[in-house]
Coordinates of C-alpha atoms in Angstrom, one line a residue:
Chain B
X462 CA -17.2 44.0 -12.6
X463 CA -16.5 45.7 -9.0
X464 CA -17.9 49.1 -8.2
X465 CA -14.4 50.0 -6.8
X466 CA -11.2 49.5 -8.9
X467 CA -8.1 47.8 -7.5
X468 CA -5.0 46.8 -9.3
X469 CA -5.3 42.9 -9.4
X470 CA -1.7 42.0 -8.1
X471 CA 1.3 43.6 -6.6
X472 CA 4.6 42.2 -5.5
X473 CA 7.7 43.2 -3.4
X474 CA 10.5 41.9 -1.5
X475 CA 10.5 41.4 2.3
X476 CA 11.2 44.7 4.0
X477 CA 10.0 46.8 1.2
X478 CA 7.0 49.0 0.9
X479 CA 4.0 48.7 -1.3
X480 CA 0.9 50.8 -1.9
X481 CA -2.5 49.4 -3.0
X482 CA -4.9 51.9 -4.6
X483 CA -8.7 52.0 -4.7
X484 CA -10.6 54.0 -7.0
X485 CA -14.2 54.9 -6.8
X486 CA -16.8 57.6 -7.5
X487 CA -18.6 60.5 -5.9
X488 CA -21.5 58.2 -4.6
X489 CA -19.1 56.0 -2.7
X490 CA -15.5 57.1 -1.7
X491 CA -16.2 60.7 -2.5
X492 CA -18.9 60.7 0.2
X493 CA -18.0 57.9 2.7
X494 CA -15.2 56.5 4.7
X495 CA -13.2 53.8 3.3
X496 CA -12.2 50.5 5.0
X497 CA -9.4 47.9 4.1
X498 CA -9.6 44.2 4.8
X499 CA -7.0 41.6 4.5
X500 CA -7.9 38.1 3.5
X501 CA -5.6 35.2 4.0
X502 CA -6.8 32.2 1.6
X503 CA -9.4 30.0 3.2
X504 CA -10.1 32.6 6.0
X505 CA -12.5 35.3 6.7
X506 CA -11.6 39.0 5.7
X507 CA -10.2 40.9 8.8
X508 CA -10.4 44.7 9.1
X509 CA -7.1 46.5 8.7
X510 CA -8.1 50.1 8.3
X511 CA -11.3 52.0 9.1
X512 CA -12.5 55.7 8.6
X513 CA -9.9 56.0 5.9
X514 CA -6.8 55.9 8.1
X515 CA -7.6 54.5 11.5
X516 CA -6.2 51.0 12.7
X517 CA -8.1 48.7 14.9
X518 CA -6.4 47.5 18.2
X519 CA -4.0 44.9 17.2
X520 CA -3.1 46.1 13.7
X521 CA 0.6 47.2 13.4
X522 CA 1.5 50.6 12.5
X523 CA 3.2 49.3 9.2
X524 CA -0.3 49.4 7.8
X525 CA -1.6 52.8 6.9
X526 CA -4.5 54.3 5.0
X527 CA -5.3 57.6 3.2
X528 CA -8.0 59.1 1.1
X529 CA -8.1 61.8 -1.5
X530 CA -11.3 62.7 -3.5
X531 CA -12.6 59.5 -5.0
X532 CA -9.7 57.5 -4.2
X533 CA -7.9 55.8 -1.4
X534 CA -4.7 54.0 -0.7
X535 CA -3.5 51.4 1.6
X536 CA 0.3 51.5 2.5
X537 CA 2.3 48.6 3.9
X538 CA 5.9 49.1 5.0
X539 CA 8.4 46.6 6.2
X540 CA 6.7 43.8 4.2
X541 CA 6.8 40.3 5.8
X542 CA 5.9 36.9 4.3
X543 CA 2.9 36.8 6.5
X544 CA 1.5 39.8 4.8
X545 CA 0.8 37.6 1.7
X546 CA -2.9 37.8 1.2
X547 CA -5.7 39.3 -0.8
X548 CA -6.5 43.0 0.1
X549 CA -10.0 44.5 -0.4
X550 CA -11.2 48.1 0.0
X551 CA -14.9 48.7 0.9
X552 CA -17.3 51.7 1.4
X553 CA -21.1 52.5 1.4
X554 CA -22.4 53.6 -2.0
X555 CA -25.2 56.3 -1.6
X556 CA -26.5 55.5 -4.9
X557 CA -26.7 51.8 -4.8
X558 CA -27.8 51.9 -1.1
X559 CA -25.4 49.3 -0.3
X560 CA -21.7 48.3 0.6
X561 CA -19.3 48.1 -2.3
X562 CA -16.0 46.5 -2.6
X563 CA -13.0 46.5 -4.8
X564 CA -12.1 43.3 -6.9
X565 CA -9.2 42.7 -4.5
X566 CA -5.4 43.1 -4.8
X567 CA -3.3 40.0 -4.4
X568 CA -0.1 40.7 -2.6
X569 CA 2.8 38.5 -3.1
X570 CA 6.1 38.9 -1.0
X571 CA 8.8 37.6 -3.0
Chain X
X1030 CA -14.9 39.4 22.4
X1031 CA -17.0 39.8 19.3
X1032 CA -18.1 36.5 17.7
X1033 CA -20.4 35.9 14.7
X1034 CA -21.1 32.3 13.9
X1035 CA -22.9 31.5 10.7
X1036 CA -24.7 28.2 10.0
X1037 CA -27.3 26.7 7.7
X1038 CA -25.0 26.4 4.6
X1039 CA -25.0 23.2 2.4
X1040 CA -25.8 21.7 -1.0
X1041 CA -29.2 22.6 -2.6
X1042 CA -30.8 22.1 -6.0
X1043 CA -31.3 25.2 -8.3
X1044 CA -34.7 26.5 -7.5
X1045 CA -34.3 25.3 -3.8
X1046 CA -34.3 27.3 -0.6
X1047 CA -32.1 27.6 2.3
X1048 CA -32.0 29.6 5.6
X1049 CA -28.8 31.0 7.0
X1050 CA -28.4 32.0 10.6
X1051 CA -25.8 34.0 12.4
X1052 CA -25.5 33.9 16.1
X1053 CA -23.9 37.0 17.6
X1054 CA -22.1 37.4 20.9
X1055 CA -19.6 39.7 22.8
X1056 CA -21.6 42.9 22.0
X1057 CA -24.9 44.4 22.3
X1058 CA -26.6 43.1 19.0
X1059 CA -29.5 45.3 19.1
X1060 CA -27.3 48.3 18.9
X1061 CA -25.7 47.3 15.4
X1062 CA -27.0 47.2 11.9
X1063 CA -25.9 44.0 10.1
X1064 CA -25.1 42.8 6.6
X1065 CA -24.7 39.7 4.7
X1066 CA -21.7 39.5 2.2
X1067 CA -20.7 36.6 -0.1
X1068 CA -17.7 35.4 -1.9
X1069 CA -18.1 32.9 -4.8
X1070 CA -15.2 30.5 -5.2
X1071 CA -12.1 32.3 -6.3
X1072 CA -13.9 35.6 -6.5
X1073 CA -14.1 38.7 -4.6
X1074 CA -16.4 40.2 -2.0
X1075 CA -20.1 41.0 -2.9
X1076 CA -22.4 42.7 -0.4
X1077 CA -25.8 40.9 -0.3
X1078 CA -28.1 42.7 2.2
X1079 CA -28.2 45.1 5.0
X1080 CA -30.7 45.4 7.9
X1081 CA -31.1 48.3 10.5
X1082 CA -31.2 47.8 14.2
X1083 CA -35.0 47.8 14.3
X1084 CA -35.6 46.1 10.9
X1085 CA -37.1 49.4 9.5
X1086 CA -34.6 49.7 7.0
X1087 CA -33.7 46.8 4.7
X1088 CA -31.5 46.9 1.5
X1089 CA -30.6 44.2 -1.0
X1090 CA -28.2 43.8 -3.9
X1091 CA -30.0 43.7 -7.3
X1092 CA -28.5 40.2 -7.7
X1093 CA -30.8 38.8 -5.1
X1094 CA -33.8 41.3 -4.7
X1095 CA -37.0 39.4 -4.6
X1096 CA -35.4 36.2 -3.9
X1097 CA -33.6 36.6 -0.6
X1098 CA -35.1 38.0 2.7
X1099 CA -33.0 39.3 5.5
X1100 CA -34.3 39.4 9.2
X1101 CA -33.2 39.6 12.6
X1102 CA -34.3 38.6 16.2
X1103 CA -32.6 41.0 18.7
X1104 CA -33.9 38.8 21.7
X1105 CA -32.0 35.9 20.4
X1106 CA -29.0 38.0 19.2
X1107 CA -29.4 36.4 15.7
X1108 CA -29.3 37.4 12.2
X1109 CA -31.0 35.4 9.2
X1110 CA -31.0 35.1 5.5
X1111 CA -33.9 33.4 3.9
X1112 CA -32.7 32.4 0.3
X1113 CA -35.4 31.2 -2.1
X1114 CA -35.2 30.4 -5.9
X1115 CA -31.5 29.7 -5.6
X1116 CA -29.3 29.7 -8.7
X1117 CA -26.0 28.2 -9.6
X1118 CA -24.4 31.8 -9.4
X1119 CA -25.5 32.0 -5.6
X1120 CA -22.7 29.4 -4.9
X1121 CA -20.5 31.1 -2.5
X1122 CA -19.3 31.4 1.2
X1123 CA -21.7 33.7 3.0
X1124 CA -20.5 36.0 5.9
X1125 CA -22.4 37.9 8.3
X1126 CA -20.7 41.2 9.2
X1127 CA -21.4 43.8 11.9
X1128 CA -22.2 47.4 11.7
X1129 CA -19.6 49.2 9.3
X1130 CA -18.3 45.7 8.4
X1131 CA -15.9 45.7 11.3
X1132 CA -16.3 42.2 12.1
X1133 CA -16.9 39.0 10.1
X1134 CA -18.0 35.6 10.9
X1135 CA -16.1 32.6 9.6
X1136 CA -18.7 32.0 6.9
X1137 CA -20.8 29.3 5.7
X1138 CA -20.7 27.7 2.2
X1139 CA -23.7 27.6 0.0
X1140 CA -23.5 25.2 -3.0
X1141 CA -26.3 25.3 -5.6
X1142 CA -26.0 22.5 -7.9
X1143 CA -28.1 19.6 -9.4

């Protein structure tokens, strides 16, 4: 049981837009910045979004992030087949004194 | 460029020990706190342990507290995880990660099985 809650799976056609939600609490998302990671099977996770809505160098602007209260959202526009992956949200939890992650959302691009 | 390279994984019997290493390069290692994160086969990400830049602050997940020990050697740009009293449920790919989890290593597989 993950501390952060994500929808297990989402699917959409190429070119469409999807959003992936991440729900937490006042001890984690409510007080700290959220990051989003993309994990293609068999590889290490890669940072997509940090500080709720910032993109590291090299991440296309098709990827966006937002946070409101104790929830965060990852948006992906112009879906490509290469976007098929597992997506995780993560943040620090002040009560647990540790990093916490969502259970992951599997994105299928039909 | 930032590189994190884990090593030390392998097959170990329940109750056994293993020491993981993470070699860092491409950044000033001593300026960053570091973490270990693991992923069991087919499962999600689980944070394991955190260590501050000077080792003064260390945190562990409840699942490994009392069995795992995190440490670092800033002179060698290296992070370590000593894993004792290993259990089947510790089987996972173990990743080291920098700072606010912005860079990950490629991971090293630990399998605990008789």
